[in-house]
Each structure stands twice: as C-alpha cells, then as structure tokens.
PDB file of C-alpha atoms in Angstrom:
ATOM      1  CA  UNK A 163      51.590  97.380  44.791  1.00  0.00           C
ATOM      2  CA  UNK A 164      48.048  98.235  43.884  1.00  0.00           C
ATOM      3  CA  UNK A 165      48.172 101.672  45.529  1.00  0.00           C
ATOM      4  CA  UNK A 166      51.253 102.691  43.521  1.00  0.00           C
ATOM      5  CA  UNK A 167      49.666 101.401  40.303  1.00  0.00           C
ATOM      6  CA  UNK A 168      46.485 103.371  40.997  1.00  0.00           C
ATOM      7  CA  UNK A 169      48.428 106.555  41.802  1.00  0.00           C
ATOM      8  CA  UNK A 170      50.514 106.157  38.644  1.00  0.00           C
ATOM      9  CA  UNK A 171      47.424 105.482  36.519  1.00  0.00           C
ATOM     10  CA  UNK A 172      45.855 108.679  37.848  1.00  0.00           C
ATOM     11  CA  UNK A 173      49.047 110.569  37.031  1.00  0.00           C
ATOM     12  CA  UNK A 174      49.606 111.625  40.636  1.00  0.00           C
ATOM     13  CA  UNK A 175      53.087 110.083  40.895  1.00  0.00           C
ATOM     14  CA  UNK A 176      55.724 109.105  38.379  1.00  0.00           C
ATOM     15  CA  UNK A 177      57.695 106.580  40.412  1.00  0.00           C
ATOM     16  CA  UNK A 178      56.329 104.113  42.967  1.00  0.00           C
ATOM     17  CA  UNK A 179      56.477 105.070  46.644  1.00  0.00           C
ATOM     18  CA  UNK A 180      58.339 102.588  48.920  1.00  0.00           C
ATOM     19  CA  UNK A 181      55.603 102.456  51.568  1.00  0.00           C
ATOM     20  CA  UNK A 182      57.077  99.587  53.607  1.00  0.00           C
ATOM     21  CA  UNK A 183      60.791 100.340  53.300  1.00  0.00           C
ATOM     22  CA  UNK A 184      60.788 104.114  53.866  1.00  0.00           C
ATOM     23  CA  UNK A 185      61.468 105.012  57.544  1.00  0.00           C
ATOM     24  CA  UNK A 186      58.764 107.684  57.614  1.00  0.00           C
ATOM     25  CA  UNK A 187      56.104 105.682  55.792  1.00  0.00           C
ATOM     26  CA  UNK A 188      56.453 102.110  57.083  1.00  0.00           C
ATOM     27  CA  UNK A 189      54.731 102.525  60.456  1.00  0.00           C
ATOM     28  CA  UNK A 190      51.841 104.671  59.120  1.00  0.00           C
ATOM     29  CA  UNK A 191      51.347 102.118  56.319  1.00  0.00           C
ATOM     30  CA  UNK A 192      51.232  99.252  58.819  1.00  0.00           C
ATOM     31  CA  UNK A 193      48.802 101.230  61.003  1.00  0.00           C
ATOM     32  CA  UNK A 194      46.505 101.815  58.020  1.00  0.00           C
ATOM     33  CA  UNK A 195      46.664  98.083  57.212  1.00  0.00           C
ATOM     34  CA  UNK A 196      45.823  97.250  60.826  1.00  0.00           C
ATOM     35  CA  UNK A 197      42.843  99.624  60.805  1.00  0.00           C
ATOM     36  CA  UNK A 198      41.692  98.160  57.497  1.00  0.00           C
ATOM     37  CA  UNK A 199      41.961  94.641  58.917  1.00  0.00           C
ATOM     38  CA  UNK A 200      40.014  95.455  62.107  1.00  0.00           C
ATOM     39  CA  UNK A 201      37.382  97.757  60.615  1.00  0.00           C
ATOM     40  CA  UNK A 202      34.872  95.022  59.616  1.00  0.00           C
ATOM     41  CA  UNK A 203      34.690  93.696  63.185  1.00  0.00           C
ATOM     42  CA  UNK A 204      34.236  97.187  64.627  1.00  0.00           C
ATOM     43  CA  UNK A 205      31.501  98.032  62.118  1.00  0.00           C
ATOM     44  CA  UNK A 206      29.716  94.733  62.733  1.00  0.00           C
ATOM     45  CA  UNK A 207      29.673  95.229  66.510  1.00  0.00           C
ATOM     46  CA  UNK A 208      28.515  98.853  66.219  1.00  0.00           C
ATOM     47  CA  UNK A 209      25.819  97.802  63.732  1.00  0.00           C
ATOM     48  CA  UNK A 210      24.606  95.173  66.200  1.00  0.00           C
ATOM     49  CA  UNK A 211      24.492  97.882  68.884  1.00  0.00           C
ATOM     50  CA  UNK A 212      22.528 100.176  66.579  1.00  0.00           C
ATOM     51  CA  UNK A 213      19.985  97.443  65.942  1.00  0.00           C
ATOM     52  CA  UNK A 214      19.387  97.104  69.693  1.00  0.00           C
ATOM     53  CA  UNK A 215      18.217 100.716  70.054  1.00  0.00           C
ATOM     54  CA  UNK A 216      14.424 100.686  70.510  1.00  0.00           C
ATOM     55  CA  UNK A 217      12.696 102.263  67.520  1.00  0.00           C
ATOM     56  CA  UNK A 218       9.986 103.620  69.812  1.00  0.00           C
ATOM     57  CA  UNK A 219      12.490 105.869  71.566  1.00  0.00           C
ATOM     58  CA  UNK A 220      13.805 107.240  68.285  1.00  0.00           C
ATOM     59  CA  UNK A 221      10.280 107.740  66.979  1.00  0.00           C
ATOM     60  CA  UNK A 222       9.238 109.532  70.167  1.00  0.00           C
ATOM     61  CA  UNK A 223      12.202 111.888  69.820  1.00  0.00           C
ATOM     62  CA  UNK A 224      11.230 112.676  66.222  1.00  0.00           C
ATOM     63  CA  UNK A 225       7.619 113.314  67.252  1.00  0.00           C
ATOM     64  CA  UNK A 226       8.833 115.631  70.019  1.00  0.00           C
ATOM     65  CA  UNK A 227      10.690 117.637  67.359  1.00  0.00           C
ATOM     66  CA  UNK A 228      14.277 116.487  67.956  1.00  0.00           C
ATOM     67  CA  UNK A 229      16.678 117.212  65.129  1.00  0.00           C
ATOM     68  CA  UNK A 230      18.873 114.459  63.694  1.00  0.00           C
ATOM     69  CA  UNK A 231      21.813 115.804  65.718  1.00  0.00           C
ATOM     70  CA  UNK A 232      19.779 115.851  68.947  1.00  0.00           C
ATOM     71  CA  UNK A 233      18.513 112.323  68.284  1.00  0.00           C
ATOM     72  CA  UNK A 234      22.083 111.131  67.737  1.00  0.00           C
ATOM     73  CA  UNK A 235      23.494 112.960  70.776  1.00  0.00           C
ATOM     74  CA  UNK A 236      20.729 112.158  73.293  1.00  0.00           C
ATOM     75  CA  UNK A 237      19.475 108.740  72.124  1.00  0.00           C
ATOM     76  CA  UNK A 238      21.856 106.916  69.799  1.00  0.00           C
ATOM     77  CA  UNK A 239      25.143 107.759  71.516  1.00  0.00           C
ATOM     78  CA  UNK A 240      23.998 106.919  75.076  1.00  0.00           C
ATOM     79  CA  UNK A 241      22.641 103.578  73.851  1.00  0.00           C
ATOM     80  CA  UNK A 242      25.946 102.845  72.103  1.00  0.00           C
ATOM     81  CA  UNK A 243      28.158 103.937  75.030  1.00  0.00           C
ATOM     82  CA  UNK A 244      28.704 100.402  76.296  1.00  0.00           C
ATOM     83  CA  UNK A 245      29.281  98.966  72.811  1.00  0.00           C
ATOM     84  CA  UNK A 246      31.789 101.686  71.927  1.00  0.00           C
ATOM     85  CA  UNK A 247      33.610 101.191  75.236  1.00  0.00           C
ATOM     86  CA  UNK A 248      33.882  97.438  74.686  1.00  0.00           C
ATOM     87  CA  UNK A 249      35.119  97.971  71.116  1.00  0.00           C
ATOM     88  CA  UNK A 250      37.754 100.499  72.228  1.00  0.00           C
ATOM     89  CA  UNK A 251      38.994  98.326  75.102  1.00  0.00           C
ATOM     90  CA  UNK A 252      39.181  95.125  73.047  1.00  0.00           C
ATOM     91  CA  UNK A 253      40.817  96.814  70.051  1.00  0.00           C
ATOM     92  CA  UNK A 254      43.348  98.442  72.398  1.00  0.00           C
ATOM     93  CA  UNK A 255      44.225  95.079  73.944  1.00  0.00           C
ATOM     94  CA  UNK A 256      44.441  93.393  70.527  1.00  0.00           C
ATOM     95  CA  UNK A 257      46.538  96.230  69.109  1.00  0.00           C
ATOM     96  CA  UNK A 258      48.874  96.027  72.077  1.00  0.00           C
ATOM     97  CA  UNK A 259      49.582  92.386  71.214  1.00  0.00           C
ATOM     98  CA  UNK A 260      49.826  93.059  67.513  1.00  0.00           C
ATOM     99  CA  UNK A 261      52.756  91.070  66.144  1.00  0.00           C
ATOM    100  CA  UNK A 262      51.834  89.233  62.965  1.00  0.00           C
ATOM    101  CA  UNK A 263      50.819  91.999  60.565  1.00  0.00           C
ATOM    102  CA  UNK A 264      53.642  94.339  61.602  1.00  0.00           C
ATOM    103  CA  UNK A 265      56.255  91.609  61.340  1.00  0.00           C
ATOM    104  CA  UNK A 266      54.978  90.286  58.021  1.00  0.00           C
ATOM    105  CA  UNK A 267      54.620  93.686  56.361  1.00  0.00           C
ATOM    106  CA  UNK A 268      57.625  95.620  57.625  1.00  0.00           C
ATOM    107  CA  UNK A 269      59.789  93.017  59.325  1.00  0.00           C
ATOM    108  CA  UNK A 270      59.930  94.883  62.610  1.00  0.00           C
ATOM    109  CA  UNK A 271      63.044  96.803  61.713  1.00  0.00           C
ATOM    110  CA  UNK A 272      64.732  99.726  63.460  1.00  0.00           C
ATOM    111  CA  UNK A 273      65.456 101.114  59.986  1.00  0.00           C
ATOM    112  CA  UNK A 274      61.745 101.366  59.195  1.00  0.00           C
ATOM    113  CA  UNK A 275      60.800 102.373  62.770  1.00  0.00           C
ATOM    114  CA  UNK A 276      58.402  99.444  63.144  1.00  0.00           C
ATOM    115  CA  UNK A 277      59.697  98.009  66.405  1.00  0.00           C
ATOM    116  CA  UNK A 278      56.719  97.468  68.689  1.00  0.00           C
ATOM    117  CA  UNK A 279      56.756  95.634  72.022  1.00  0.00           C
ATOM    118  CA  UNK A 280      55.756  92.156  70.766  1.00  0.00           C
ATOM    119  CA  UNK A 281      58.430  92.357  68.043  1.00  0.00           C
ATOM    120  CA  UNK A 282      60.964  93.550  70.629  1.00  0.00           C
ATOM    121  CA  UNK A 283      60.160  90.486  72.758  1.00  0.00           C
ATOM    122  CA  UNK A 284      60.584  88.206  69.728  1.00  0.00           C
ATOM    123  CA  UNK A 285      63.864  89.791  68.632  1.00  0.00           C
ATOM    124  CA  UNK A 286      65.374  89.871  72.116  1.00  0.00           C
ATOM    125  CA  UNK A 287      64.302  86.328  72.932  1.00  0.00           C
ATOM    126  CA  UNK A 288      64.696  84.431  69.683  1.00  0.00           C
ATOM    127  CA  UNK A 289      67.183  86.455  67.640  1.00  0.00           C
ATOM    128  CA  UNK A 290      69.558  87.947  70.211  1.00  0.00           C
ATOM    129  CA  UNK A 291      68.946  85.177  72.797  1.00  0.00           C
ATOM    130  CA  UNK A 292      68.619  87.745  75.578  1.00  0.00           C
ATOM    131  CA  UNK A 293      65.909  85.857  77.414  1.00  0.00           C
ATOM    132  CA  UNK A 294      66.028  88.046  80.526  1.00  0.00           C
ATOM    133  CA  UNK A 295      65.439  91.214  78.539  1.00  0.00           C
ATOM    134  CA  UNK A 296      62.652  89.551  76.526  1.00  0.00           C
ATOM    135  CA  UNK A 297      61.036  88.335  79.748  1.00  0.00           C
ATOM    136  CA  UNK A 298      61.223  91.806  81.266  1.00  0.00           C
ATOM    137  CA  UNK A 299      59.519  93.422  78.264  1.00  0.00           C
ATOM    138  CA  UNK A 300      56.889  90.655  78.212  1.00  0.00           C
ATOM    139  CA  UNK A 301      56.339  91.157  81.949  1.00  0.00           C
ATOM    140  CA  UNK A 302      55.710  94.877  81.492  1.00  0.00           C
ATOM    141  CA  UNK A 303      53.308  94.064  78.653  1.00  0.00           C
ATOM    142  CA  UNK A 304      51.498  91.601  80.919  1.00  0.00           C
ATOM    143  CA  UNK A 305      51.130  94.180  83.706  1.00  0.00           C
ATOM    144  CA  UNK A 306      49.674  96.740  81.277  1.00  0.00           C
ATOM    145  CA  UNK A 307      47.261  94.161  79.859  1.00  0.00           C
ATOM    146  CA  UNK A 308      46.180  93.058  83.358  1.00  0.00           C
ATOM    147  CA  UNK A 309      45.355  96.698  84.122  1.00  0.00           C
ATOM    148  CA  UNK A 310      43.276  96.893  80.911  1.00  0.00           C
ATOM    149  CA  UNK A 311      41.599  93.605  81.823  1.00  0.00           C
ATOM    150  CA  UNK A 312      40.786  94.917  85.310  1.00  0.00           C
ATOM    151  CA  UNK A 313      39.070  98.004  83.901  1.00  0.00           C
ATOM    152  CA  UNK A 314      37.266  95.943  81.259  1.00  0.00           C
ATOM    153  CA  UNK A 315      35.934  93.448  83.813  1.00  0.00           C
ATOM    154  CA  UNK A 316      34.947  96.271  86.137  1.00  0.00           C
ATOM    155  CA  UNK A 317      33.065  97.935  83.297  1.00  0.00           C
ATOM    156  CA  UNK A 318      31.328  94.662  82.422  1.00  0.00           C
ATOM    157  CA  UNK A 319      30.297  94.155  86.073  1.00  0.00           C
ATOM    158  CA  UNK A 320      28.978  97.726  86.333  1.00  0.00           C
ATOM    159  CA  UNK A 321      26.913  97.342  83.146  1.00  0.00           C
ATOM    160  CA  UNK A 322      25.602  93.973  84.386  1.00  0.00           C
ATOM    161  CA  UNK A 323      24.278  95.638  87.555  1.00  0.00           C
ATOM    162  CA  UNK A 324      22.533  98.474  85.726  1.00  0.00           C
TER     163      UNK A 324
END
C-alpha cells in the first residue's frame, strides 16, 4: 500500500509490512483506519462548539490577565464540555456497532485478532448458522447500547434544563 511505499522510499524499511494480515498489526491498523474515518466529523462538531463560545468572555479573560492555558481551562473547556460529551458518547456507540470497515479491511479473522462483537454475530448467524448464539451476542450488545442511550438521553435532558 501507500504506507509501505512511503516507508520504502524513505529507506526506513526494505520489505513491505503486512499490516492487515499480521496478527499483531491487523487490529491496530483497523483502529487507525477507524479513527481516520471518524476524525473529520469529530473535528467539525468541536469546531462548531468552538464557534459558539462568546468572544466577549474570551476577551474579558484576556483583559483580566488570563494566560492562554487559563483561558483554555476556565473558559474554552467548560463551554465545550457538552459538545465533547456528545462526541464521546456517539463515537462510542458507533464504534460499538462497527462492522463494515473491520470486515472489509481484515475480514474479521481469529488469525488476525479482529473479531469484534458485530463480526461475531455475523459469523455465528450467517456462517456457522448458530442463530441462538448470534442472538445472544446481539442481545448483550443491545443491552449495552440501551445503557449508553439511557445515559445519553439523561445528559441531553439535563443540558436542556440548564
């Protein structure tokens, strides 16, 4: 791939690294790809949150002699608390259901250690035809996601009140 070509062109490696077929590298490679795929959304939402911070508050802090670190810690971060919480909760839920990229990149193999719960449900249900086992795993996933949804909705209600 492109990464191996770049590393070889820089003289850092002689032979290409099997990122997606090596048991120790497949899952970290898929995680990096997942982060790379989700990063634009996270940055866009955080940027929108940054634009909502009143400039008057930041200017008042500067006039009062606040350093850049103090301005970040006492003004920017508290204003972004809700946005960061929403981003973390939604990305956690989306990552929990993350099937497509893992399956397409690494095939969801026990050899490459890329078996995650959605792939386990797929393999048990549609490959091994163990529908009971697939349903049980999917049920556990649903319970975990309902718990996340409960906390997310509770957070949204609390922020709506304040």
